[in-house]
Coordinates of C-alpha atoms and ligand atoms in Angstrom, one line a residue:
M1 CA 26.9 59.0 37.8
E2 CA 23.3 59.9 38.4
Q3 CA 21.1 58.8 35.5
P4 CA 18.5 61.2 34.3
T5 CA 15.0 60.0 35.3
S6 CA 12.0 60.6 33.2
A7 CA 9.6 61.9 35.8
N8 CA 10.3 62.1 39.5
H9 CA 6.6 61.7 40.4
H10 CA 7.0 58.2 38.9
P11 CA 10.4 57.3 40.3
R12 CA 12.6 54.3 39.7
I13 CA 12.9 52.6 43.1
A14 CA 15.3 49.9 44.3
V15 CA 14.0 47.6 47.0
I16 CA 16.6 45.7 49.0
A17 CA 15.7 43.1 51.6
A18 CA 18.5 42.9 54.2
F19 CA 19.2 40.7 57.1
N20 CA 22.4 41.3 59.1
E21 CA 24.3 42.9 56.1
D22 CA 26.1 45.9 57.7
R23 CA 29.3 44.9 56.0
F24 CA 27.9 45.3 52.5
I25 CA 24.7 47.3 52.6
G26 CA 26.5 50.7 52.6
S27 CA 28.3 50.2 49.3
V28 CA 25.3 48.4 47.7
V29 CA 23.1 51.4 48.5
L30 CA 25.6 54.0 47.3
K31 CA 26.2 52.2 44.0
T32 CA 22.5 51.5 43.5
R33 CA 21.6 55.1 44.0
R34 CA 23.5 56.0 40.9
Y35 CA 20.9 54.3 38.8
V36 CA 17.6 54.9 40.6
D37 CA 15.7 57.8 42.3
H38 CA 15.2 56.1 45.7
V39 CA 16.6 53.0 47.5
I40 CA 14.3 51.3 50.0
V41 CA 16.1 49.0 52.4
V42 CA 13.9 46.7 54.4
D43 CA 15.8 45.7 57.5
D44 CA 14.2 42.5 58.6
G45 CA 15.0 42.5 62.3
S46 CA 18.8 42.6 61.9
Q47 CA 20.9 42.5 65.1
D48 CA 23.7 44.4 63.5
Q49 CA 24.0 48.0 62.2
T50 CA 22.3 47.3 58.8
A51 CA 19.6 50.0 59.4
T52 CA 22.0 52.7 60.5
V53 CA 24.5 52.1 57.7
A54 CA 21.7 51.9 55.1
A55 CA 20.2 55.2 56.3
E56 CA 23.7 56.9 56.3
A57 CA 24.2 55.8 52.7
G58 CA 21.0 57.5 51.8
A59 CA 18.4 54.8 51.8
I60 CA 14.8 55.0 53.0
V61 CA 14.9 52.4 55.8
L62 CA 11.8 50.4 56.8
R63 CA 12.2 48.1 59.8
H64 CA 10.6 44.8 60.9
D65 CA 11.0 44.5 64.6
H66 CA 11.6 40.8 64.3
N67 CA 12.8 38.6 61.4
Q68 CA 9.9 37.8 59.1
G69 CA 11.7 36.3 56.1
K70 CA 12.6 37.7 52.7
A71 CA 9.2 37.3 51.1
Q72 CA 7.5 39.5 53.7
A73 CA 10.4 42.0 53.6
V74 CA 9.9 42.4 49.9
N75 CA 6.1 42.7 50.5
T76 CA 6.9 45.6 52.8
G77 CA 9.2 47.2 50.3
L78 CA 6.8 46.9 47.4
R79 CA 4.0 48.3 49.4
K80 CA 6.1 51.4 50.0
A81 CA 7.1 51.6 46.4
R82 CA 3.4 51.5 45.3
E83 CA 2.7 54.4 47.8
M84 CA 5.5 56.3 46.2
N85 CA 4.0 55.7 42.7
A86 CA 7.1 53.8 41.4
A87 CA 7.4 53.6 37.6
L88 CA 9.5 50.5 38.1
V89 CA 11.2 48.6 40.9
I90 CA 14.6 46.9 41.0
L91 CA 15.2 44.1 43.4
I92 CA 18.8 43.5 44.3
D93 CA 20.5 41.5 47.1
A94 CA 22.1 43.4 50.0
D95 CA 25.2 41.3 50.2
G96 CA 27.1 42.7 47.2
Q97 CA 26.7 39.6 45.0
H98 CA 25.1 41.6 42.3
D99 CA 26.6 44.5 40.4
P100 CA 24.4 47.7 40.4
A101 CA 26.1 48.8 37.2
E102 CA 24.0 46.2 35.4
I103 CA 20.8 48.0 36.5
P104 CA 20.4 50.0 33.2
A105 CA 20.5 46.7 31.2
L106 CA 18.0 45.2 33.5
I107 CA 15.5 48.0 33.3
A108 CA 15.9 48.6 29.6
P109 CA 13.2 46.1 28.5
I110 CA 10.7 47.6 30.9
E111 CA 11.4 51.2 29.9
A112 CA 10.9 50.1 26.2
G113 CA 7.5 48.6 27.2
A114 CA 8.7 45.2 26.2
A115 CA 8.5 43.4 29.6
D116 CA 6.7 43.4 33.0
M117 CA 9.4 41.4 34.7
V118 CA 13.1 41.2 33.8
V119 CA 15.1 38.5 35.5
G120 CA 18.8 38.9 35.8
S121 CA 20.0 35.4 34.8
R122 CA 23.3 34.0 36.0
F123 CA 23.2 31.4 33.3
L124 CA 22.9 33.5 30.1
G125 CA 25.9 34.8 28.2
V126 CA 28.1 36.0 31.1
R127 CA 30.4 33.2 32.4
N128 CA 30.0 33.2 36.2
R129 CA 32.2 31.4 38.6
I130 CA 29.6 29.6 40.7
P131 CA 30.4 26.6 42.8
R132 CA 29.4 23.5 40.9
W133 CA 27.1 22.0 43.5
R134 CA 25.3 25.3 43.8
I135 CA 24.7 25.4 40.0
L136 CA 23.2 21.9 40.4
G137 CA 20.8 23.0 43.1
Q138 CA 19.8 26.2 41.3
H139 CA 19.1 24.2 38.1
A140 CA 17.1 21.7 40.0
L141 CA 14.9 24.4 41.6
T142 CA 14.5 26.1 38.2
L143 CA 13.4 22.9 36.6
V144 CA 10.8 22.3 39.3
T145 CA 9.6 25.9 39.3
N146 CA 9.3 26.0 35.5
M147 CA 7.3 22.8 35.4
A148 CA 5.1 23.7 38.3
S149 CA 4.4 27.3 37.2
G150 CA 4.1 26.7 33.5
V151 CA 6.5 29.6 32.8
T152 CA 10.0 28.7 31.6
I153 CA 13.1 30.8 32.4
T154 CA 16.8 29.9 32.8
D155 CA 17.3 31.2 36.4
S156 CA 14.2 31.0 38.6
Q157 CA 16.1 31.8 41.8
S158 CA 17.8 35.0 40.8
G159 CA 17.3 37.9 43.3
F160 CA 18.3 40.5 40.8
R161 CA 15.2 41.6 38.9
A162 CA 13.2 44.6 37.6
L163 CA 9.4 44.9 37.8
S164 CA 7.1 47.1 35.8
Q165 CA 4.2 49.0 37.4
R166 CA 1.9 46.1 36.3
A167 CA 4.2 43.6 37.9
I168 CA 4.6 45.7 41.1
N169 CA 0.8 45.7 41.5
A170 CA 0.6 41.9 40.8
M171 CA 3.3 40.9 43.3
T172 CA 2.3 40.1 46.8
F173 CA 3.9 37.1 48.2
R174 CA 2.9 34.5 50.8
P175 CA 4.1 36.1 54.1
E176 CA 5.6 32.8 55.2
G177 CA 7.2 32.2 51.8
G178 CA 10.7 33.1 52.8
F179 CA 13.1 32.3 50.0
S180 CA 10.4 30.8 47.8
L181 CA 9.4 34.3 46.7
E182 CA 11.4 34.2 43.5
S183 CA 9.6 31.0 42.5
E184 CA 6.3 32.6 43.5
M185 CA 7.0 35.4 41.0
Q186 CA 6.8 32.9 38.2
F187 CA 3.4 31.7 39.4
L188 CA 2.1 35.3 39.7
A189 CA 3.5 36.1 36.3
Q190 CA 1.5 33.2 34.8
Q191 CA -1.6 34.2 36.7
H192 CA -1.5 37.8 35.7
H193 CA -0.2 37.2 32.2
L194 CA 2.9 39.2 32.7
T195 CA 5.6 39.3 30.0
I196 CA 9.0 38.0 31.3
R197 CA 12.4 38.8 29.7
E198 CA 15.8 37.6 30.9
V199 CA 19.1 39.6 30.8
P200 CA 22.5 38.1 31.5
V201 CA 24.0 39.3 34.8
S202 CA 27.2 38.6 36.7
V203 CA 27.3 37.3 40.2
T204 CA 30.1 36.9 42.8
Y205 CA 30.4 34.0 45.2
A206 CA 33.4 35.3 47.2
E207 CA 32.0 34.3 50.6
R208 CA 31.0 31.0 52.0
P209 CA 27.3 30.3 51.9
K210 CA 25.6 31.8 55.0
R211 CA 23.3 28.9 55.7
N212 CA 23.0 25.2 54.9
P213 CA 22.4 25.1 51.2
L214 CA 20.5 21.8 51.4
G215 CA 18.1 23.2 54.0
H216 CA 17.7 26.4 51.9
G217 CA 16.9 24.3 48.8
L218 CA 14.4 22.2 50.7
Q219 CA 12.7 25.3 52.1
V220 CA 12.3 26.6 48.5
L221 CA 11.1 23.2 47.3
N222 CA 8.5 23.1 50.1
G223 CA 7.4 26.6 49.1
I224 CA 6.9 25.4 45.5
V225 CA 4.7 22.5 46.6
V226 CA 2.5 25.0 48.5
L227 CA 2.4 27.3 45.5
V228 CA 1.3 24.5 43.2
S229 CA -1.4 23.4 45.5
Q230 CA -2.7 27.0 45.8
H231 CA -2.1 28.2 42.2
R232 CA -2.7 25.1 40.2
P233 CA -4.9 22.7 42.2
L234 CA -6.0 20.9 39.0
V235 CA -2.4 19.8 38.4
F236 CA -1.7 19.2 42.1
F237 CA -4.7 17.0 42.8
G238 CA -5.8 16.0 39.3
V239 CA -2.6 14.3 38.1
P240 CA -2.2 12.1 41.2
G241 CA -6.0 11.5 41.2
I242 CA -5.9 10.2 37.7
L243 CA -2.8 8.0 38.4
I244 CA -4.4 6.5 41.5
L245 CA -7.7 5.9 39.6
L246 CA -5.8 4.2 36.7
A247 CA -4.0 1.9 39.2
G248 CA -7.4 1.0 40.6
I249 CA -8.8 0.3 37.2
L250 CA -5.7 -1.8 36.2
L251 CA -6.1 -3.9 39.4
G252 CA -9.8 -4.3 38.5
V253 CA -8.9 -5.6 35.1
V254 CA -6.6 -8.1 36.8
V255 CA -9.5 -9.3 39.0
V256 CA -11.8 -9.7 36.1
Q257 CA -9.2 -11.6 34.1
R258 CA -8.5 -14.0 37.0
Y259 CA -12.3 -14.5 37.4
N260 CA -12.6 -15.4 33.7
A261 CA -9.7 -17.8 33.9
Y262 CA -10.3 -19.6 37.2
Q263 CA -13.9 -18.6 38.2
T264 CA -12.6 -17.4 41.6
L265 CA -12.9 -13.9 42.9
A266 CA -9.7 -12.4 44.2
V267 CA -11.4 -10.6 47.1
G268 CA -8.4 -8.8 48.5
T269 CA -7.2 -7.5 45.1
A270 CA -10.8 -6.5 44.3
L271 CA -11.1 -4.5 47.5
I272 CA -7.8 -2.7 46.9
S273 CA -8.9 -1.9 43.4
L274 CA -12.1 -0.5 44.7
L275 CA -10.3 1.5 47.4
L276 CA -7.8 3.0 44.9
S277 CA -10.6 3.9 42.4
L278 CA -12.5 5.7 45.2
I279 CA -9.4 7.6 46.4
G280 CA -8.5 8.5 42.8
I281 CA -12.0 9.8 42.1
Q282 CA -12.0 11.7 45.4
T283 CA -8.6 13.3 44.7
L284 CA -9.5 14.2 41.1
F285 CA -12.7 15.9 42.3
T286 CA -10.9 17.8 45.0
G287 CA -8.7 19.3 42.2
I288 CA -11.7 20.1 40.1
I289 CA -13.6 21.7 43.0
L290 CA -10.6 23.7 44.2
H291 CA -9.9 24.8 40.6
S292 CA -13.5 26.0 40.2
I293 CA -13.5 27.9 43.5
R294 CA -10.2 29.5 42.5
A295 CA -11.6 30.5 39.2
L296 CA -14.6 32.1 40.9
L297 CA -12.4 34.0 43.4
T298 CA -9.9 35.2 40.9
P299 CA -11.9 36.0 37.7
G300 CA -8.7 37.3 35.9
D301 CA -7.0 33.9 36.2
R302 CA -7.3 31.2 33.6
E303 CA -5.2 28.2 34.3
Ligands
GTP401 N1 14.3 40.3 54.7 C1 15.1 39.3 54.8 N2 16.1 39.2 53.9 C2 17.0 38.2 54.0 C3 16.9 37.2 55.0 N3 17.9 36.4 54.8 C4 18.6 36.8 53.8 N4 18.0 38.0 53.3 C5 18.5 38.8 52.2 O1 18.1 38.2 51.0 C6 19.2 38.3 50.1 C7 19.7 37.0 49.6 O2 20.0 36.2 50.7 P1 21.4 35.4 50.8 O3 21.5 35.0 52.2 O4 22.5 36.3 50.3 O5 21.0 34.2 49.8 P2 21.9 33.6 48.7 O6 22.5 34.8 47.9 O7 21.0 32.7 48.0 O8 23.0 32.8 49.4 P3 24.6 33.2 49.7 O9 25.3 32.6 48.5 O10 24.9 32.5 51.0 O11 24.7 34.6 49.7 C8 20.2 39.2 50.8 O12 20.0 40.5 50.4 C9 20.0 39.0 52.2 O13 20.3 40.1 53.0 C10 15.8 37.3 55.9 O14 15.6 36.5 56.8 N5 15.0 38.3 55.8
MG402 MG1 23.7 36.1 48.7

């Protein structure tokens, strides 16, 4: 049933990144249309009928002529949503794993003005049947993302989300980010001081995974390392810098103690101590300098 929308010049828009999803995209678009004003499907160079089926189901279809990855596809979809003056955007997967009937619950905190980003969490309240090894991987990525971004949620990798106008304007992802875009949202939320809420959602894992989950996880992990180096250089360089410097100082203490006890200078150890101290200081200063440059370039951001 079509939900009444407050003002059509500020529509609710769903953005769906899709790659070779012609088996599911039709029903996902039709079900999603019940809850939003427009559905944008970004067909990311699919070789199947994704674009045709999505258009027939009533979506606005944008096409990449070659595969550019999920992050860039969502960038394309959000750009269009901004042009259309979206009041809010729902992100939902194209493969039918999410239930569009849960969209009203997902957008409620945004419509109440209580959140900028609502994450549909697979690990809150609803008991989902998720293969155990996938839960492990998802929790590992969430732990790393939470620690790295400084923002804590229960499901960092969920693709089912809602964004307020503020969040839509803040969200532009690294084009090469691929599947690390969900993690990147947490870094951007931290940078732009966005309020995050989580809502329990259901998810189905009826199909076999489409690609090697280990490779997928490592790709996300690699994306998180890049994000930390770019968003939080002080943590990325400062922490190892201090640790290396401490190791250098400790070795230095050992050298001095030996000298006091035996009146002989352990030249090798002394050189290693000096080298570690210099590398530590260099790394620490790299972090401080990058942090300052970043602060100058992004005045709104306070780490
Ligand atoms: N734009 C774009 N979207 C993609 C690409 N690969 C997957 N997607 C979409 O991203 C969403 C999530 O991808 P999935 O492959 O389902 O990832 P997943 O849900 O973690 O893994 P599965 O359990 O195998 O489904 C789906 O809507 C896909 O169509 C891609 O290369 N480009
Ligand atoms: Mg999926």
